[in-house]
PDB file of C-alpha atoms in Angstrom:
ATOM      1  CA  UNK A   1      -8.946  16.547  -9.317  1.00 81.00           C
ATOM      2  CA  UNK A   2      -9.179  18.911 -11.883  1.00 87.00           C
ATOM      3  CA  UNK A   3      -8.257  19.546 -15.212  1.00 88.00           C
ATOM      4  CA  UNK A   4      -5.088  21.086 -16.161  1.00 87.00           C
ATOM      5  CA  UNK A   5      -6.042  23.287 -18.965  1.00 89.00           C
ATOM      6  CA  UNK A   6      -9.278  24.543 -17.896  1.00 91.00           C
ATOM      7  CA  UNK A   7      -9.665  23.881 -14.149  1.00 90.00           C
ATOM      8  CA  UNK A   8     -12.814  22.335 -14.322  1.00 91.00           C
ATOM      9  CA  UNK A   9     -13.249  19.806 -11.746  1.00 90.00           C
ATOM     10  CA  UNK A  10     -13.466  15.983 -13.327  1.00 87.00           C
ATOM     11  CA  UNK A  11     -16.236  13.950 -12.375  1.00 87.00           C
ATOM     12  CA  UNK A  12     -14.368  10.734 -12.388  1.00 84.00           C
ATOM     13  CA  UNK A  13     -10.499   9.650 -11.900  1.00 79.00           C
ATOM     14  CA  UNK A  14     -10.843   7.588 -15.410  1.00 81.00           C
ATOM     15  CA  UNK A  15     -12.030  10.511 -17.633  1.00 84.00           C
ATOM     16  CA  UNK A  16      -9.703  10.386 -21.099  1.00 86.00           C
ATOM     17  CA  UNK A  17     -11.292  13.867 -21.761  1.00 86.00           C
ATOM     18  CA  UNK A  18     -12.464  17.130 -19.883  1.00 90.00           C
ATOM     19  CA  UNK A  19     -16.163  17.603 -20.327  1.00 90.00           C
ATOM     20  CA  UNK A  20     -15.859  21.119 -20.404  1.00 90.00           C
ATOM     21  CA  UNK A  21     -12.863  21.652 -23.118  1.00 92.00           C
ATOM     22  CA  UNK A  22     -12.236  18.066 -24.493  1.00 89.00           C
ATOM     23  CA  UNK A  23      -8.640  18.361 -23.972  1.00 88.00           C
ATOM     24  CA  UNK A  24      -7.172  14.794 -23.364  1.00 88.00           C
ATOM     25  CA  UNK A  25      -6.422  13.846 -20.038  1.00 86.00           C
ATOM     26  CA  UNK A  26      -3.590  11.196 -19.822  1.00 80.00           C
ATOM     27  CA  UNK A  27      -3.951   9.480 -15.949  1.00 71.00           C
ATOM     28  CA  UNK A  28      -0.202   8.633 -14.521  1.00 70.00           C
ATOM     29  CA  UNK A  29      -0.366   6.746 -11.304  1.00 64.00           C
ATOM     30  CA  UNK A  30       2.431   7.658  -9.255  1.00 62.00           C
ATOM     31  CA  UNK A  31       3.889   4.761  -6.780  1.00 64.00           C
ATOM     32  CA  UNK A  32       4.165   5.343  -3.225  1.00 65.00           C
ATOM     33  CA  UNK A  33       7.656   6.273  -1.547  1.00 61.00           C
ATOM     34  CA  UNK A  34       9.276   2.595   0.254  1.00 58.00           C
ATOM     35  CA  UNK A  35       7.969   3.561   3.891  1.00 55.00           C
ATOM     36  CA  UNK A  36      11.484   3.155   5.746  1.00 53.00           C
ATOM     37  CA  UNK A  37      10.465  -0.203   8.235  1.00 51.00           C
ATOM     38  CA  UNK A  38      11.788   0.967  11.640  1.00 51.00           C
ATOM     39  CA  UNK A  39      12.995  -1.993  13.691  1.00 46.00           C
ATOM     40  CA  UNK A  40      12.854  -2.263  17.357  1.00 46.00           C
ATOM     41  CA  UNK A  41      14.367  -4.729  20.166  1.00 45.00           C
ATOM     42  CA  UNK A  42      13.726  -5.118  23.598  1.00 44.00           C
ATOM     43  CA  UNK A  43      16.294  -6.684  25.005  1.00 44.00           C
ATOM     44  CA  UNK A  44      15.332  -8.351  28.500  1.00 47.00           C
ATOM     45  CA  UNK A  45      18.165  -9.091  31.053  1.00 45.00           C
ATOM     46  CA  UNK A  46      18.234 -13.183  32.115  1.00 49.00           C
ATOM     47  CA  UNK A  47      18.132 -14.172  34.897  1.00 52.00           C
ATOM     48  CA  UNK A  48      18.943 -17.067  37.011  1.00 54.00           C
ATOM     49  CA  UNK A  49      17.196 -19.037  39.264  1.00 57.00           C
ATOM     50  CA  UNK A  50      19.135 -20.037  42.532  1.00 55.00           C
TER      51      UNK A  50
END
C-alpha cells in the first residue's frame, strides 16, 4: 500500500502515520461482497427392481 498524500510505500498495514510526511493514515477495513452460494442437484432416476 501506499500513502495517499505522498505515495511513499508503507512498511506495515498498521502504520497511524507516513514515515516520510507524517500525515495520518486512518486504516478502514472494507468487508468482503456475500459470495452468491450456487446450489446444485443431481437428480437420479429410480428404479425398480423386478
Amino acid at each position: 500500500m501506499n500513502c495517499p498524500n505522498c505515495g511513499a510505500k508503507l512498511t506495515s498495514m498498521n502504520q497511524k502515520y507516513c514515515e516520510f510526511c507524517g500525515v495520518e493514515l486512518e486504516v478502514i477495513e472494507s468487508k468482503p461482497m456475500e459470495q452468491e452460494t450456487k446450489k446444485t442437484f443431481t437428480i437420479f432416476s429410480k428404479r425398480r427392481c423386478c
